[in-house]
Structure formats: structure tokens, C-alpha cells
Short mmCIF file of C-alpha atoms in Angstrom, two decimals:
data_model
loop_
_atom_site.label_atom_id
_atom_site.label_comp_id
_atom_site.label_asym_id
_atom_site.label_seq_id
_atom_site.Cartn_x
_atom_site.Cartn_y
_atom_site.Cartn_z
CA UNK A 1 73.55 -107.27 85.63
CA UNK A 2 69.79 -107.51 85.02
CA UNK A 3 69.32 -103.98 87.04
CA UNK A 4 72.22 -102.11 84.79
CA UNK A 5 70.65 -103.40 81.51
CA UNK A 6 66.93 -102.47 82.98
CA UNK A 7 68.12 -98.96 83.97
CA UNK A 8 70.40 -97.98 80.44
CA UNK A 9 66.58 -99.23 78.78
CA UNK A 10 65.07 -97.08 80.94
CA UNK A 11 67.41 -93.97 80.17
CA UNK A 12 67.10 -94.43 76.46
CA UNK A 13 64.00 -94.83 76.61
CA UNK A 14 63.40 -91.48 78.68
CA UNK A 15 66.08 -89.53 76.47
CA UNK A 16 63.67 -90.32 73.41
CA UNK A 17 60.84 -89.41 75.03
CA UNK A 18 62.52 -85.76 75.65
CA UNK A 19 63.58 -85.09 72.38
CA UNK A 20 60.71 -83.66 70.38
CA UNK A 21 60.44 -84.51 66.69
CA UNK A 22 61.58 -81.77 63.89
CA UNK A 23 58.17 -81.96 63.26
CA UNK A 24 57.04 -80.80 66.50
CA UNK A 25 59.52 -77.91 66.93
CA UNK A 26 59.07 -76.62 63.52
CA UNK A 27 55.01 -76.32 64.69
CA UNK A 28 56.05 -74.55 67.96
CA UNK A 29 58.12 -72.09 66.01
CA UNK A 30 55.14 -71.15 63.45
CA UNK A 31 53.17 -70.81 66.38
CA UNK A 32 55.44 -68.91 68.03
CA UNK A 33 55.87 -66.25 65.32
CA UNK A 34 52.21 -66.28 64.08
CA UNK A 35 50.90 -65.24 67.46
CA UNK A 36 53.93 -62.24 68.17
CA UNK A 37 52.09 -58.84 68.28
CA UNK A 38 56.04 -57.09 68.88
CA UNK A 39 59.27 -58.11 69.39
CA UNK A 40 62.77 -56.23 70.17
CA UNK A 41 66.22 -57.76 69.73
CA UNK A 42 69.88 -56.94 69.02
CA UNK A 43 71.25 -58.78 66.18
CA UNK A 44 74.77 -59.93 65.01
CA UNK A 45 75.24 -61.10 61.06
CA UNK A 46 78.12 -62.56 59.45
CA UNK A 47 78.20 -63.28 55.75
CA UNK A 48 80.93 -65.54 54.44
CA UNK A 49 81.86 -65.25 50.82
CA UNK A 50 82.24 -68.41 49.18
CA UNK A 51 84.36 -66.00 46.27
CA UNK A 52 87.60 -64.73 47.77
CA UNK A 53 86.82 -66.79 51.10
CA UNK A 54 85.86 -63.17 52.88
CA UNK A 55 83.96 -62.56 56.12
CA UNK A 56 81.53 -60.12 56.31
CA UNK A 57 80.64 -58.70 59.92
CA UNK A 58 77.95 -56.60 60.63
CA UNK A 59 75.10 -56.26 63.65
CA UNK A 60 72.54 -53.63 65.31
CA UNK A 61 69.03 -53.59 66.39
CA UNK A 62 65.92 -54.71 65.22
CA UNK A 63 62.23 -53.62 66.05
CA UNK A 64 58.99 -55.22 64.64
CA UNK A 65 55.00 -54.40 65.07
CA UNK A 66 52.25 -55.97 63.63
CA UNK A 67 51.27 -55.24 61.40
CA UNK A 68 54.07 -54.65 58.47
CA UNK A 69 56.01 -52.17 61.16
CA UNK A 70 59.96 -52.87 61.16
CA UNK A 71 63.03 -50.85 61.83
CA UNK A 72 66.25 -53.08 61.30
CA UNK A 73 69.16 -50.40 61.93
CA UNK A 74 72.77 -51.77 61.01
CA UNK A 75 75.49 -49.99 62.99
CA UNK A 76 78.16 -51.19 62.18
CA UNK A 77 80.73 -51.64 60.08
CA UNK A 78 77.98 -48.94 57.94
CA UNK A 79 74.93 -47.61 58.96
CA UNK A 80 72.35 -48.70 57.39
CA UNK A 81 68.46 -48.47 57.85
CA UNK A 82 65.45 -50.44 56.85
CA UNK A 83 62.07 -48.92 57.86
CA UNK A 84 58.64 -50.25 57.31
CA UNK A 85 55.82 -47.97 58.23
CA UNK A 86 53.20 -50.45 56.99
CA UNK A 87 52.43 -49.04 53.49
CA UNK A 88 55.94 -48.72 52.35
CA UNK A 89 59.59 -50.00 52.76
CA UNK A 90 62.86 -47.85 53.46
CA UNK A 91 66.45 -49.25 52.38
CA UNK A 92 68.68 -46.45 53.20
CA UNK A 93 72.27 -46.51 53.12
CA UNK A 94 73.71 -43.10 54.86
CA UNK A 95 76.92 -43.83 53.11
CA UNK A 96 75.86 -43.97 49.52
CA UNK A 97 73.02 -41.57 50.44
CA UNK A 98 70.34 -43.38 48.61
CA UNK A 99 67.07 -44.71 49.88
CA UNK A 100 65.22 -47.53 47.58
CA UNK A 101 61.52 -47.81 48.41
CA UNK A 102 59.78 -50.97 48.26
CA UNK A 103 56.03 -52.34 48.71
CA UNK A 104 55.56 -54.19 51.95
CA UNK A 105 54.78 -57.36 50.00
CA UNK A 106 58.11 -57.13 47.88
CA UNK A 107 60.66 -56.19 50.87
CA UNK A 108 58.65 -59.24 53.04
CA UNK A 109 59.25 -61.73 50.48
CA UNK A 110 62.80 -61.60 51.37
CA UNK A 111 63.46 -64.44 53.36
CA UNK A 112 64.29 -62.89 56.99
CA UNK A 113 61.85 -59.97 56.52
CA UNK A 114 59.08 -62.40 55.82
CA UNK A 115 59.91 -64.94 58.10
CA UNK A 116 60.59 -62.99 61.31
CA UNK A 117 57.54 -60.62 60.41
CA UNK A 118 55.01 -63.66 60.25
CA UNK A 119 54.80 -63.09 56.04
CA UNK A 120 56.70 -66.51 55.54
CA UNK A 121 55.44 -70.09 57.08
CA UNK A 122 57.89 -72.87 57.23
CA UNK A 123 55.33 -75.62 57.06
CA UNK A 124 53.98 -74.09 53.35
CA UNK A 125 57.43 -72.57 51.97
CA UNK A 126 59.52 -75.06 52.81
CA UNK A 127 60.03 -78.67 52.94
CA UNK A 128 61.54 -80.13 56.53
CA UNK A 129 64.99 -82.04 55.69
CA UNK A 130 65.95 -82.59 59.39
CA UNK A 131 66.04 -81.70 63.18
CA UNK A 132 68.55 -82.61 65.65
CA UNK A 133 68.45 -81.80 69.45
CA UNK A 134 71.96 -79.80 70.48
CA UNK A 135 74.29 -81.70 72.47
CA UNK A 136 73.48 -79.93 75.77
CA UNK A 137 69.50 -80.08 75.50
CA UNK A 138 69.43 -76.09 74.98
CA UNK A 139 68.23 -75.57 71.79
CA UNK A 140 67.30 -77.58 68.40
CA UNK A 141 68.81 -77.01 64.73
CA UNK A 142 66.11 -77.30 62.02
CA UNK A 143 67.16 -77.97 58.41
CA UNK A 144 64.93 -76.37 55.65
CA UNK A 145 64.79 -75.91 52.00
CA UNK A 146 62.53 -73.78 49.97
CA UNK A 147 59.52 -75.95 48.06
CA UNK A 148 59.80 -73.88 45.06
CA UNK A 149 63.87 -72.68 43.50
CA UNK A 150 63.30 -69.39 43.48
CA UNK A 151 64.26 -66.49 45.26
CA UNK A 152 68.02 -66.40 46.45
CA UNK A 153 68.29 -69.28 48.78
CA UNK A 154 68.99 -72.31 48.74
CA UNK A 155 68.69 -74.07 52.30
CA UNK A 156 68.20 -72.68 55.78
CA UNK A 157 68.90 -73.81 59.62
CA UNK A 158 67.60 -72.58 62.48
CA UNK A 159 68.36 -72.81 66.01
CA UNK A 160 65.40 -72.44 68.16
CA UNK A 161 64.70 -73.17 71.97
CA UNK A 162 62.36 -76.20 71.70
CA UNK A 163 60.05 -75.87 74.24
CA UNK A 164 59.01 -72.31 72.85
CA UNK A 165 60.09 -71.96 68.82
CA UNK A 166 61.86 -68.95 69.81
CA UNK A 167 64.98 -68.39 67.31
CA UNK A 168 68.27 -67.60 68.25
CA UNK A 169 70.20 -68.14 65.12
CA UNK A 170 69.52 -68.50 61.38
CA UNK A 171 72.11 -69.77 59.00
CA UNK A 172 71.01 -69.57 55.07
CA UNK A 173 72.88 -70.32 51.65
CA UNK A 174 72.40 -68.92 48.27
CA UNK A 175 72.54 -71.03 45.51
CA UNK A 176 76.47 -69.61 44.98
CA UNK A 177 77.24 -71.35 48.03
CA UNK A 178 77.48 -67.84 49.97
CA UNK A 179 76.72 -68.25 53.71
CA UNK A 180 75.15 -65.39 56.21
CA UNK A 181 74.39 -66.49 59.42
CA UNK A 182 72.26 -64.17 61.96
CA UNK A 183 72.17 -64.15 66.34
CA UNK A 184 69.67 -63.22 68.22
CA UNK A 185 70.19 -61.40 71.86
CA UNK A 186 68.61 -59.72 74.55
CA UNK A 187 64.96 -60.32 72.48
CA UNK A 188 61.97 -58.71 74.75
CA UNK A 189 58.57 -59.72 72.94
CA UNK A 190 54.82 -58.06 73.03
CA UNK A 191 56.20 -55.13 74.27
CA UNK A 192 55.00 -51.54 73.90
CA UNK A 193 56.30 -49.41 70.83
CA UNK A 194 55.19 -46.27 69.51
CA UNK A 195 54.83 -45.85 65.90
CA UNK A 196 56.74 -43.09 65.88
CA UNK A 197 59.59 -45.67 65.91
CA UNK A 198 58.60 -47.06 62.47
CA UNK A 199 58.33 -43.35 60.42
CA UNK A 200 60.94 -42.61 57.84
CA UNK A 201 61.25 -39.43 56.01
CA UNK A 202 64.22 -39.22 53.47
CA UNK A 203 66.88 -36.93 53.81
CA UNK A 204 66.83 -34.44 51.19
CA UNK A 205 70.26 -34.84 49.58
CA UNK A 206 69.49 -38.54 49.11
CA UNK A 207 68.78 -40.48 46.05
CA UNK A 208 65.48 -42.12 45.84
CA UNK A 209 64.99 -45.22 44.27
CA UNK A 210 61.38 -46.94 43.67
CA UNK A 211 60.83 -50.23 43.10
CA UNK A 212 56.71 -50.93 42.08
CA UNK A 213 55.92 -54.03 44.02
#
């Protein structure tokens, strides 16, 4: 009896000592994310509609370089491109044929844009509600809200692997209660990508839109 009680002490205790604290995992995922020079990664999104309880599905391919250098191409159900060369920003829907140009520091403030490109820190934007390891050990959910009520959301959660502060998923609500929620796969990081990838010139028929920063 004494050996069973000694052994389930021993496994609790070694089960806590594997589980890192939100606290930890939150600093491995700034420091992962602070330190990428590149990254590459397909993406699914889904946005639920609190308003007429509709699902929104939508996914394609995303490309960063530091610095400021994104190309986030939507390709399906619309195409859709957003381009950052590093001095300006490219929204461009081929359906409506319109591109809206932003400054790099209004199109990073957004919160996916900012956070995934390194503009954003968790620790200083956001205050740390909670962190739970998942049931099979593979990755950790973070729960976040922004410090200050501004902006468009509301509260965040990530899913990271919690040995590296990789993400894999990102859930966030506006303050309607609106839900998108964002995967991760087949991410390659500090690879080599020309900058070619990152140019934008608008097509001629479309409308331009500018937005001073």
C-alpha cells in the first residue's frame, strides 16, 4: 500500500514538473517570433458569425521577411491578396477590383499582421488570463486579452507547441462576439525568399484606395 501511494506522489509530482507555466510558454513564444528572420506556411481561417449563426471558410498561403515583407494570398472561396513590400501595404480584392493601400505601421497594428510579423508582443499588449497543457501533452492553449479596449478584439487563444512557442492555431473574438479562428500547416522557417515575392504593382483597371497611416 505504502509503494502505490509513494509511486501516484511520485507521478504527480513528475506530471507538474512537465507542465510549464502560461508564463513560461507565453516567453518561449515571444522569443520565438522576435528572433524569426522568415517563415512560410499554408493557412486555413474560419470566421463564425455570431449574427445569422454563419460560417465563413477561407485559407491559402502566407509568406513573411523581415523586415515589414508579407504576402498573405487567400485562394479560396475569393482571391484575395495582401502584399507588404516594406514601405507600403496592398489589400487587393480581384473580385471587387480594388486595392486599398496602407502604411506598414497601420496594416501591422492589426492583430495577426502585427503579431505574426514580430510588430505585436504578448507580454506588453496583453494581459495573460490562463494556460492549460492539451490533454495529449502536444501543444498548450494560451488565453489573452488586450491591456488597452481598443482595436477590434476582444480576447485571443493560442495554441502553441510548448517546448518551442511555435503557433499552430489562433482563435480571436471581437467585441460582437464574432469568432475567426486560424491553422497553421506545413510552416518552414528562416528560409530563403526573394523579394521579388513581396512586389505588388496594381492592375490598371483597379480602384485604388489610400489610407494615410
Amino acid at each position: 500500500m505504502m509503494v502505490c501511494v509513494l509511486v501516484l506522489c511520485w507521478w504527480a509530482v513528475s506530471s507538474l514538473a512537465e507542465e510549464p507555466s502560461p508564463e513560461t510558454v507565453l516567453t518561449r513564444v515571444e522569443a520565438f517570433y522576435q528572433e524569426l528572420k522568415s517563415f512560410y506556411a499554408e493557412f486555413n481561417q474560419e470566421v463564425y458569425w455570431r449574427r445569422g449563426y454563419e460560417v465563413q471558410a477561407s485559407g491559402g498561403r502566407i509568406w513573411f521577411k523581415r523586415p515589414n515583407r508579407l504576402r498573405w494570398e487567400y485562394r479560396y472561396p475569393e482571391r484575395m491578396l495582401i502584399v507588404s513590400d516594406g514601405q507600403k501595404v496592398y489589400f487587393y480584392s480581384e473580385e471587387d477590383r480594388q486595392v486599398i493601400i496602407l502604411s506598414p505601421e497601420k496594416a501591422f497594428s492589426r492583430l495577426v499582421l502585427g503579431f505574426m510579423t514580430g510588430r505585436h508582443r504578448l507580454d506588453r499588449d496583453f494581459v495573460l488570463l490562463s494556460g492549460k497543457l492539451e490533454t495529449n501533452g502536444e501543444g498548450y492553449f494560451l488565453e489573452l486579452k488586450p491591456r488597452e479596449e481598443k482595436g477590434q478584439v476582444s480576447r485571443i487563444r493560442l495554441k502553441v507547441l510548448p517546448k518551442t512557442g511555435e503557433v499552430k492555431e489562433i482563435w480571436y473574438w471581437d467585441f460582437l462576439g464574432n469568432l475567426t479562428h486560424l491553422t497553421f500547416e506545413k510552416a518552414q522557417f528562416n528560409l530563403k525568399i526573394e523579394d521579388k515575392k513581396f512586389s505588388f504593382t496594381p492592375p490598371k483597371e483597379a480602384e485604388i484606395i489610400k489610407e494615410d497611416g
